Tab-separated table of C-alpha atoms in Angstrom:
chain	number	residue	atom	x	y	z
T	1	MET	CA	1.258	2.605	-1.819
T	2	LYS	CA	2.842	1.250	-5.020
T	3	GLU	CA	0.125	2.859	-7.109
T	4	ILE	CA	0.870	6.245	-5.552
T	5	THR	CA	4.605	5.765	-6.114
T	6	ASP	CA	4.000	4.931	-9.781
T	7	ILE	CA	1.752	7.980	-10.130
T	8	LEU	CA	4.412	10.270	-8.663
T	9	LYS	CA	7.012	8.912	-11.077
T	10	ALA	CA	4.639	9.341	-14.006
T	11	TYR	CA	3.864	12.912	-12.948
T	12	GLN	CA	7.562	13.787	-12.825
T	13	LYS	CA	7.970	12.505	-16.363
T	14	ALA	CA	4.869	14.357	-17.568
T	15	THR	CA	6.121	17.575	-16.014
T	16	LYS	CA	9.494	17.121	-17.692
T	17	ASP	CA	7.692	16.608	-21.014
T	18	LYS	CA	5.506	19.680	-20.304
T	19	LYS	CA	2.259	17.679	-20.347
T	20	LYS	CA	-0.789	18.694	-18.350
T	21	THR	CA	-2.264	16.069	-16.023
T	22	ALA	CA	-5.249	15.218	-13.852
T	23	LEU	CA	-5.659	12.849	-10.935
T	24	ALA	CA	-8.682	10.542	-10.760
T	25	THR	CA	-9.561	9.118	-7.328
T	26	VAL	CA	-12.274	6.655	-6.355
T	27	VAL	CA	-13.778	8.440	-3.338
T	28	LYS	CA	-16.860	6.332	-2.653
T	29	VAL	CA	-18.377	3.023	-3.718
T	30	GLU	CA	-21.894	1.753	-3.170
T	31	GLY	CA	-22.443	-1.906	-3.950
T	32	SER	CA	-19.888	-3.856	-5.963
T	33	SER	CA	-16.870	-2.393	-7.732
T	34	TYR	CA	-13.561	-3.688	-9.087
T	35	ARG	CA	-11.590	-1.034	-7.171
T	36	ARG	CA	-12.354	0.377	-3.753
T	37	PRO	CA	-12.012	3.923	-2.377
T	38	GLY	CA	-8.454	5.147	-2.572
T	39	ALA	CA	-7.763	3.743	-6.036
T	40	ARG	CA	-6.055	6.385	-8.160
T	41	MET	CA	-5.030	7.047	-11.727
T	42	LEU	CA	-2.977	9.830	-13.301
T	43	ILE	CA	-4.088	10.932	-16.758
T	44	THR	CA	-1.968	13.042	-19.083
T	45	GLU	CA	-3.446	15.318	-21.723
T	46	ASP	CA	-2.243	12.963	-24.459
T	47	GLY	CA	-4.004	9.963	-22.897
T	48	GLN	CA	-1.312	8.175	-20.915
T	49	LEU	CA	-2.725	6.380	-17.860
T	50	THR	CA	-0.877	5.369	-14.699
T	51	GLY	CA	-2.724	3.464	-11.981
T	52	ALA	CA	-6.289	2.196	-12.281
T	53	ILE	CA	-9.764	3.141	-11.073
T	54	SER	CA	-11.515	0.044	-12.424
T	55	GLY	CA	-10.817	-3.197	-14.192
T	56	GLY	CA	-10.477	-1.248	-17.424
T	57	CYS	CA	-14.122	-0.475	-18.098
T	58	LEU	CA	-14.034	3.115	-16.851
T	59	GLU	CA	-10.677	4.231	-18.151
T	60	GLY	CA	-11.903	5.337	-21.594
T	61	ASP	CA	-14.632	7.556	-20.214
T	62	ALA	CA	-12.336	8.726	-17.415
T	63	LEU	CA	-9.928	10.074	-20.016
T	64	ARG	CA	-12.653	12.300	-21.451
T	65	LYS	CA	-13.661	13.542	-17.989
T	66	ALA	CA	-10.039	14.194	-17.056
T	67	LEU	CA	-9.456	16.224	-20.209
T	68	SER	CA	-12.538	18.285	-19.377
T	69	ALA	CA	-11.186	18.947	-15.879
T	70	ILE	CA	-7.808	19.948	-17.327
T	71	VAL	CA	-9.349	22.345	-19.856
T	72	GLN	CA	-11.728	23.927	-17.333
T	73	GLN	CA	-9.158	23.836	-14.517
T	74	GLU	CA	-11.686	22.694	-11.945
T	75	ASN	CA	-12.395	19.565	-9.922
T	76	LYS	CA	-15.225	17.361	-11.133
T	77	LEU	CA	-17.095	14.539	-9.380
T	78	ILE	CA	-18.459	11.919	-11.768
T	79	THR	CA	-20.832	9.163	-10.697
T	80	TYR	CA	-21.091	5.883	-12.584
T	81	ASP	CA	-24.330	4.127	-11.593
T	82	THR	CA	-24.812	0.577	-12.810
T	83	THR	CA	-27.401	-0.613	-10.329
T	84	ASP	CA	-29.691	-0.516	-13.339
T	85	GLU	CA	-28.704	-3.734	-15.083
T	86	ASP	CA	-28.914	-1.981	-18.436
T	87	ASP	CA	-25.475	-0.449	-17.889
T	88	ALA	CA	-24.799	-0.297	-21.615
T	89	LYS	CA	-26.589	3.024	-21.730
T	90	PHE	CA	-23.677	4.525	-19.786
T	91	GLY	CA	-21.256	3.395	-22.441
T	92	VAL	CA	-18.878	1.915	-19.881
T	93	GLN	CA	-20.250	-1.606	-19.183
T	94	LEU	CA	-19.076	-1.800	-15.574
T	95	GLY	CA	-20.616	-5.199	-14.982
T	96	CYS	CA	-20.298	-4.754	-11.208
T	97	ASN	CA	-23.829	-3.645	-10.280
T	98	GLY	CA	-22.604	-0.769	-8.137
T	99	ILE	CA	-22.249	2.984	-7.893
T	100	VAL	CA	-18.761	4.429	-8.183
T	101	HIS	CA	-17.978	8.083	-7.396
T	102	ILE	CA	-14.760	9.351	-8.960
T	103	LEU	CA	-13.168	12.737	-8.363
T	104	PHE	CA	-11.116	14.324	-11.160
T	105	GLU	CA	-8.572	16.976	-10.140
T	106	PRO	CA	-6.443	18.917	-12.632
T	107	ILE	CA	-2.893	19.258	-11.343
T	108	ILE	CA	-1.904	22.908	-11.196
T	109	GLU	CA	1.868	22.905	-10.888
T	110	GLU	CA	1.974	26.445	-9.465
T	111	ASP	CA	-0.161	25.362	-6.490
T	112	PRO	CA	2.269	24.281	-3.729
T	113	GLN	CA	-0.474	22.126	-2.187
T	114	ASN	CA	-1.822	20.463	-5.306
T	115	PRO	CA	-2.799	16.758	-4.999
T	116	ILE	CA	0.567	15.523	-6.269
T	117	ALA	CA	2.441	17.695	-3.772
T	118	ILE	CA	0.326	16.253	-0.957
T	119	LEU	CA	0.865	12.684	-2.172
T	120	SER	CA	4.606	13.331	-2.445
T	121	ALA	CA	4.729	14.146	1.267
T	122	LEU	CA	3.794	10.516	1.962
T	123	GLN	CA	7.281	9.427	0.952
T	124	ALA	CA	9.138	11.735	3.313
T	125	LYS	CA	9.237	9.134	6.096
T	126	ARG	CA	8.207	5.531	6.713
T	127	GLU	CA	5.139	6.086	8.869
T	128	ASP	CA	1.365	5.826	8.739
T	129	ALA	CA	-0.582	8.767	7.372
T	130	VAL	CA	-4.189	9.851	6.906
T	131	LEU	CA	-5.071	11.381	3.553
T	132	THR	CA	-8.296	13.426	3.416
T	133	THR	CA	-10.196	13.974	0.177
T	134	LEU	CA	-13.205	16.311	0.219
T	135	PHE	CA	-16.080	16.083	-2.246
T	136	ALA	CA	-19.815	16.763	-2.415
T	137	LEU	CA	-22.270	14.141	-3.619
T	138	ASP	CA	-24.934	16.863	-3.704
T	139	GLY	CA	-23.343	20.143	-4.643
T	140	LYS	CA	-20.477	21.831	-6.456
T	141	GLN	CA	-17.910	22.156	-3.666
T	142	GLN	CA	-15.410	19.568	-4.911
T	143	LEU	CA	-12.472	20.587	-2.726
T	144	GLY	CA	-10.459	17.479	-3.582
T	145	THR	CA	-7.261	16.139	-2.019
T	146	SER	CA	-6.958	18.495	0.926
T	147	MET	CA	-4.918	17.201	3.862
T	148	LEU	CA	-2.152	14.835	4.838
T	149	PHE	CA	-2.032	14.040	8.556
T	150	LYS	CA	1.006	12.393	10.113
T	151	LYS	CA	2.029	11.845	13.703
T	152	ASP	CA	4.055	15.042	13.890
T	153	THR	CA	3.024	17.000	10.793
T	154	ILE	CA	-0.075	18.271	9.003
T	155	LEU	CA	-0.143	19.485	5.415
T	156	SER	CA	-3.539	21.077	4.821
T	157	LYS	CA	-5.501	23.374	2.544
T	158	ILE	CA	-8.858	22.666	4.204
T	159	PRO	CA	-11.039	25.768	4.755
T	160	ASN	CA	-10.749	27.103	8.297
T	161	GLU	CA	-14.451	26.540	9.015
T	162	ILE	CA	-14.132	22.751	8.941
T	163	GLU	CA	-10.409	22.144	9.460
T	164	GLU	CA	-10.562	21.625	13.231
T	165	ALA	CA	-13.299	18.985	12.959
T	166	ILE	CA	-11.492	17.139	10.165
T	167	VAL	CA	-8.152	17.153	12.005
T	168	LYS	CA	-9.924	15.672	15.032
T	169	ASP	CA	-11.402	12.879	12.902
T	170	ALA	CA	-8.052	12.293	11.193
T	171	ARG	CA	-6.471	11.749	14.605
T	172	GLU	CA	-9.091	9.089	15.352
T	173	VAL	CA	-8.468	7.348	12.024
T	174	PHE	CA	-4.728	7.430	12.723
T	175	ALA	CA	-5.227	5.970	16.211
T	176	ASN	CA	-7.816	3.345	15.211
T	177	LYS	CA	-5.936	2.263	12.064
T	178	THR	CA	-9.050	2.198	9.919
T	179	ALA	CA	-10.437	4.478	7.212
T	180	ALA	CA	-13.587	6.572	7.658
T	181	PHE	CA	-16.209	8.497	5.719
T	182	LYS	CA	-17.545	11.680	7.317
T	183	VAL	CA	-19.935	14.504	6.409
T	184	TYR	CA	-19.434	18.144	7.469
T	185	PRO	CA	-21.671	21.215	7.087
T	186	TYR	CA	-20.074	23.806	4.837
T	187	HIS	CA	-21.578	26.924	3.200
T	188	ASN	CA	-25.189	25.750	3.549
T	189	GLN	CA	-24.447	22.348	2.101
T	190	GLU	CA	-22.784	19.101	3.125
T	191	ILE	CA	-19.200	18.209	2.324
T	192	ASP	CA	-18.251	14.524	2.228
T	193	ALA	CA	-14.822	13.449	3.422
T	194	PHE	CA	-12.914	10.280	2.706
T	195	LEU	CA	-10.252	9.828	5.386
T	196	GLU	CA	-7.905	7.199	4.049
T	197	LEU	CA	-5.341	5.407	6.185
T	198	ILE	CA	-2.151	4.805	4.232
T	199	HIS	CA	0.665	2.576	5.463
T	200	PRO	CA	4.253	2.697	4.208
T	201	PRO	CA	5.129	-0.208	1.911
T	202	ILE	CA	6.077	-3.525	3.471
T	203	SER	CA	9.783	-3.717	4.181
T	204	LEU	CA	10.925	-7.248	3.380
T	205	ILE	CA	14.257	-8.172	4.980
T	206	ILE	CA	15.614	-11.415	3.552
T	207	ALA	CA	18.446	-13.140	5.384
T	208	GLY	CA	20.036	-15.024	2.535
T	209	ALA	CA	21.436	-14.210	-0.888
T	210	GLY	CA	21.288	-17.544	-2.674
T	211	ASN	CA	19.781	-18.143	-6.087
T	212	ASP	CA	16.399	-19.012	-4.584
T	213	VAL	CA	16.230	-15.550	-2.982
T	214	GLN	CA	16.468	-13.740	-6.325
T	215	PRO	CA	12.893	-14.429	-7.534
T	216	LEU	CA	11.532	-13.593	-4.068
T	217	ALA	CA	13.372	-10.264	-4.053
T	218	GLU	CA	12.292	-9.420	-7.602
T	219	MET	CA	8.628	-10.290	-7.043
T	220	ALA	CA	8.547	-8.279	-3.816
T	221	TYR	CA	10.011	-5.317	-5.708
T	222	LEU	CA	7.282	-5.634	-8.354
T	223	LEU	CA	4.715	-5.451	-5.542
T	224	GLY	CA	6.211	-2.138	-4.474
T	225	TRP	CA	7.771	-3.504	-1.287
T	226	GLU	CA	11.142	-2.339	-0.029
T	227	VAL	CA	13.620	-5.199	-0.352
T	228	ASN	CA	16.614	-5.588	1.971
T	229	ILE	CA	19.179	-8.365	1.531
T	230	VAL	CA	21.260	-9.614	4.477
T	231	ASP	CA	24.010	-12.222	4.187
T	232	GLY	CA	27.455	-12.966	5.519
T	233	ARG	CA	28.903	-13.680	2.065
T	234	PRO	CA	30.165	-10.656	0.111
T	235	THR	CA	30.304	-12.795	-3.018
T	236	HIS	CA	26.537	-13.379	-2.902
T	237	ALA	CA	25.063	-10.208	-1.389
T	238	THR	CA	25.867	-7.859	-4.268
T	239	ALA	CA	24.097	-5.124	-6.209
T	240	GLN	CA	24.695	-7.112	-9.393
T	241	ARG	CA	22.655	-10.030	-8.071
T	242	PHE	CA	19.988	-7.862	-6.407
T	243	ALA	CA	19.732	-4.771	-8.571
T	244	ASN	CA	16.399	-3.605	-7.134
T	245	ALA	CA	17.241	-4.016	-3.447
T	246	THR	CA	16.843	-0.916	-1.300
T	247	LYS	CA	19.699	-2.029	0.949
T	248	ILE	CA	22.286	-4.825	0.912
T	249	VAL	CA	23.959	-5.734	4.192
T	250	VAL	CA	26.981	-8.007	4.465
T	251	SER	CA	27.263	-8.878	8.109
T	252	LYS	CA	27.546	-11.507	10.776
T	253	PRO	CA	24.252	-12.216	12.600
T	254	ASP	CA	25.192	-10.319	15.751
T	255	ASN	CA	25.455	-7.020	13.841
T	256	VAL	CA	22.530	-7.329	11.433
T	257	LEU	CA	19.908	-5.562	13.543
T	258	ASN	CA	22.174	-2.534	13.920
T	259	GLN	CA	22.027	-2.048	10.156
T	260	VAL	CA	18.338	-2.520	9.371
T	261	ASP	CA	15.175	-0.842	10.599
T	262	ILE	CA	12.231	-2.833	11.929
T	263	ASP	CA	8.818	-1.195	12.158
T	264	GLU	CA	5.147	-2.212	12.046
T	265	GLN	CA	5.422	-2.942	8.322
T	266	THR	CA	8.488	-5.207	8.409
T	267	ALA	CA	8.646	-8.866	7.404
T	268	PHE	CA	11.847	-10.779	8.208
T	269	VAL	CA	12.573	-13.995	6.332
T	270	LEU	CA	15.352	-16.460	7.240
T	271	MET	CA	16.544	-18.431	4.223
T	272	THR	CA	20.359	-18.438	4.248
T	273	HIS	CA	20.533	-22.284	4.165
T	274	ASN	CA	23.136	-21.836	6.897
T	275	TYR	CA	21.667	-23.326	10.058
T	276	ASN	CA	23.984	-21.560	12.497
T	277	TYR	CA	23.512	-18.170	10.818
T	278	ASP	CA	19.719	-18.495	10.929
T	279	LEU	CA	19.860	-19.803	14.500
T	280	GLU	CA	21.828	-16.851	15.829
T	281	LEU	CA	19.794	-14.308	13.902
T	282	LEU	CA	16.540	-15.834	15.130
T	283	LYS	CA	17.726	-15.367	18.711
T	284	TYR	CA	18.063	-11.627	18.156
T	285	LEU	CA	14.852	-11.328	16.148
T	286	LEU	CA	12.711	-12.814	18.896
T	287	ASP	CA	13.720	-9.880	21.086
T	288	THR	CA	12.399	-7.357	18.556
T	289	ASN	CA	8.885	-6.190	17.751
T	290	ALA	CA	9.103	-7.545	14.195
T	291	PRO	CA	5.467	-8.306	13.250
T	292	TYR	CA	6.424	-11.117	10.882
T	293	ILE	CA	9.249	-13.651	11.122
T	294	GLY	CA	9.450	-16.600	8.741
T	295	THR	CA	11.891	-19.485	8.375
T	296	LEU	CA	12.474	-21.669	5.349
T	297	GLY	CA	12.437	-25.379	5.990
T	298	PRO	CA	10.367	-27.970	7.865
T	299	LYS	CA	8.594	-27.414	11.178
T	300	LYS	CA	11.004	-29.714	12.989
T	301	LYS	CA	13.862	-27.396	12.018
T	302	LEU	CA	12.134	-24.442	13.667
T	303	ILE	CA	11.366	-26.461	16.804
T	304	ARG	CA	14.984	-27.624	16.981
T	305	MET	CA	16.203	-24.030	16.674
T	306	LEU	CA	13.901	-22.812	19.428
T	307	GLU	CA	14.948	-25.693	21.679
T	308	GLU	CA	18.639	-24.928	21.169
T	309	LEU	CA	17.919	-21.314	22.078
T	310	ASN	CA	15.900	-22.412	25.138
T	311	LEU	CA	12.994	-20.454	23.649
T	312	ALA	CA	10.673	-23.320	22.716
T	313	THR	CA	7.408	-21.848	23.963
T	314	PRO	CA	3.970	-22.041	22.325
T	315	GLU	CA	4.082	-18.269	21.900
T	316	ASN	CA	7.339	-18.389	19.924
T	317	GLU	CA	6.183	-21.348	17.838
T	318	ASN	CA	3.059	-19.394	16.907
T	319	ARG	CA	4.957	-16.188	16.312
T	320	VAL	CA	7.439	-17.632	13.809
T	321	HIS	CA	6.057	-18.822	10.483
T	322	GLY	CA	7.912	-22.032	9.907
T	323	PRO	CA	7.664	-23.539	7.439
T	324	ILE	CA	7.095	-20.234	5.712
T	325	GLY	CA	4.453	-19.747	3.022
T	326	LEU	CA	0.997	-20.910	1.991
T	327	ASP	CA	0.291	-24.458	0.864
T	328	ILE	CA	-0.043	-24.038	-2.913
T	329	GLY	CA	2.024	-27.048	-3.923
T	330	ALA	CA	5.094	-24.907	-4.641
T	331	GLU	CA	8.213	-26.668	-5.902
T	332	THR	CA	10.416	-24.229	-7.825
T	333	ALA	CA	12.072	-21.125	-6.383
T	334	GLU	CA	9.578	-18.930	-8.230
T	335	GLU	CA	6.587	-20.883	-6.926
T	336	ILE	CA	7.975	-20.813	-3.386
T	337	ALA	CA	8.414	-17.051	-3.710
T	338	ILE	CA	4.714	-16.692	-4.601
T	339	SER	CA	3.801	-18.837	-1.595
T	340	ILE	CA	5.923	-16.728	0.765
T	341	LEU	CA	4.680	-13.378	-0.540
T	342	ALA	CA	1.056	-14.500	-0.397
T	343	GLU	CA	1.411	-15.495	3.259
T	344	ILE	CA	3.133	-12.235	4.208
T	345	LYS	CA	0.450	-10.228	2.410
T	346	SER	CA	-2.348	-12.129	4.159
T	347	VAL	CA	-0.729	-11.595	7.574
T	348	PHE	CA	-0.394	-7.846	7.112
T	349	THR	CA	-3.919	-7.402	5.762
T	350	GLY	CA	-5.496	-9.834	8.228
T	351	ALA	CA	-6.999	-11.782	5.340
T	352	SER	CA	-7.971	-15.442	5.615
T	353	ALA	CA	-6.104	-16.691	2.497
T	354	ILE	CA	-9.018	-18.997	1.647
T	355	PHE	CA	-10.431	-19.539	-1.831
T	356	LEU	CA	-12.396	-16.419	-2.752
T	357	LYS	CA	-15.270	-18.592	-3.947
T	358	GLU	CA	-15.648	-19.799	-0.361
T	359	LYS	CA	-15.744	-16.300	1.104
T	360	LYS	CA	-19.178	-15.346	2.420
T	361	ASN	CA	-18.548	-11.618	2.849
T	362	PRO	CA	-17.662	-9.076	0.131
T	363	ILE	CA	-14.136	-9.405	-1.270
T	364	HIS	CA	-13.276	-5.791	-0.487
T	365	VAL	CA	-13.978	-4.610	3.045
T	366	TYR	CA	-12.560	-1.120	3.368
T	367	GLY	CA	-10.377	-0.468	6.387
T	368	LEU	CA	-7.896	-3.273	5.788
T	369	ASN	CA	-4.242	-2.409	5.344
T	370	ASN	CA	-3.343	-1.038	1.923
T	371	ASN	CA	0.074	-2.656	1.495
C-alpha cells in the first residue's frame, strides 16, 4: 500500500508541474522475478520514477516504453523474457530467469476513471479492496486498471459484456482474501484479469511515548504504516516528539479504546514501562478482536500480568507476543524496533521468519497480505 501512496503523491506533484505521466504495473510473472504482480511505478515524461517494477534492471527500458505510451496515448503490454539465459540481448539483464509482463498506461487527467483515480479511491476508507487490471497476453485489448471493488462500493469501467463475471470473481477474491488470475472471452479473443487483493496499511498503536518508542514509530512510518501513540503523560505524547504519528492520544488506560480504532490490520504494542498502565490496558485489549498484541519485557512479566488479571490461560499466553519481537540479538532501541517490526510483519503476512536460504519454496508466493 505504501508504494501506491507514494505514487499518488508523486502524481499530484507531476500534475501541479504540468507533467504527463504513465503507470507501469507488473500484471503477471512466470518463473522468478524481483517483484511480483501488483508492483507499480509512476513515470513522468521527464524521467522521474516513483515505485519499482524490478530491482532496477527494467527501469531504464520501462522509461522508454512509458514515453511511447504517453506519446501514443494508448496502453501497452510489454513482455520481458529471460528464460533464455542469454538475457543480454534484451538489453535489460534481468538475471532472474523469468518472464515478466508489464502494462504501461498513460494517465489521461480528463478521464474520471483513469488508473490514478481508481487507485485514489483505495484511500477513502480503511478496508480491504480488490483491484482488477485487464490485459491480453495474445491480442491488443489492453484495457488496463479497470475496477475497484469494496464491500459496499464498486468503481468500474469494465465493458458490460464481461463486467458481471468479473464482479462475481472479485467478490470471491474479497471473501477468500487471496488474489486470482482469470481469463474471460471478449470480442473473439481472451482477456486476462489480475484480481489483486489490497489491504489497508497496518495500523500500529504504541502504548508508550518514551525515547525507545521514537525509533519504532519512525521506522513504522517509513514502512507506510499508520502510527498511533498512546500515553498518559502529556509531556511525552506530543507532536514534537512524534511528528509523523497519525494520532496522539493522552489518556488513562480505561479510556484508550474509545479513542482508537481496531480492525483486522491493527497491531497493539505495550511499552509504557509503567507496569500498572500496561496491566490495565492489557485487560481491555484481551476483550477486543485485535489481531496482534505485544508486550515489552520478559515472559515472566506477561505471565504475572495475566495471573493478576485472572486471565492466565494457554490461549491468552499464545495470543499475546511477550516478549515482543524476533530473536536477532537486539540491544539498542533501534535494533529492538527492527525486531518488533519484523515480527509484526511476519504475523500479518503469515511468513515463517526463517532465514531465506533455508526456505524450500519460492520467496514470493502471491496471495499473501500486501502490507
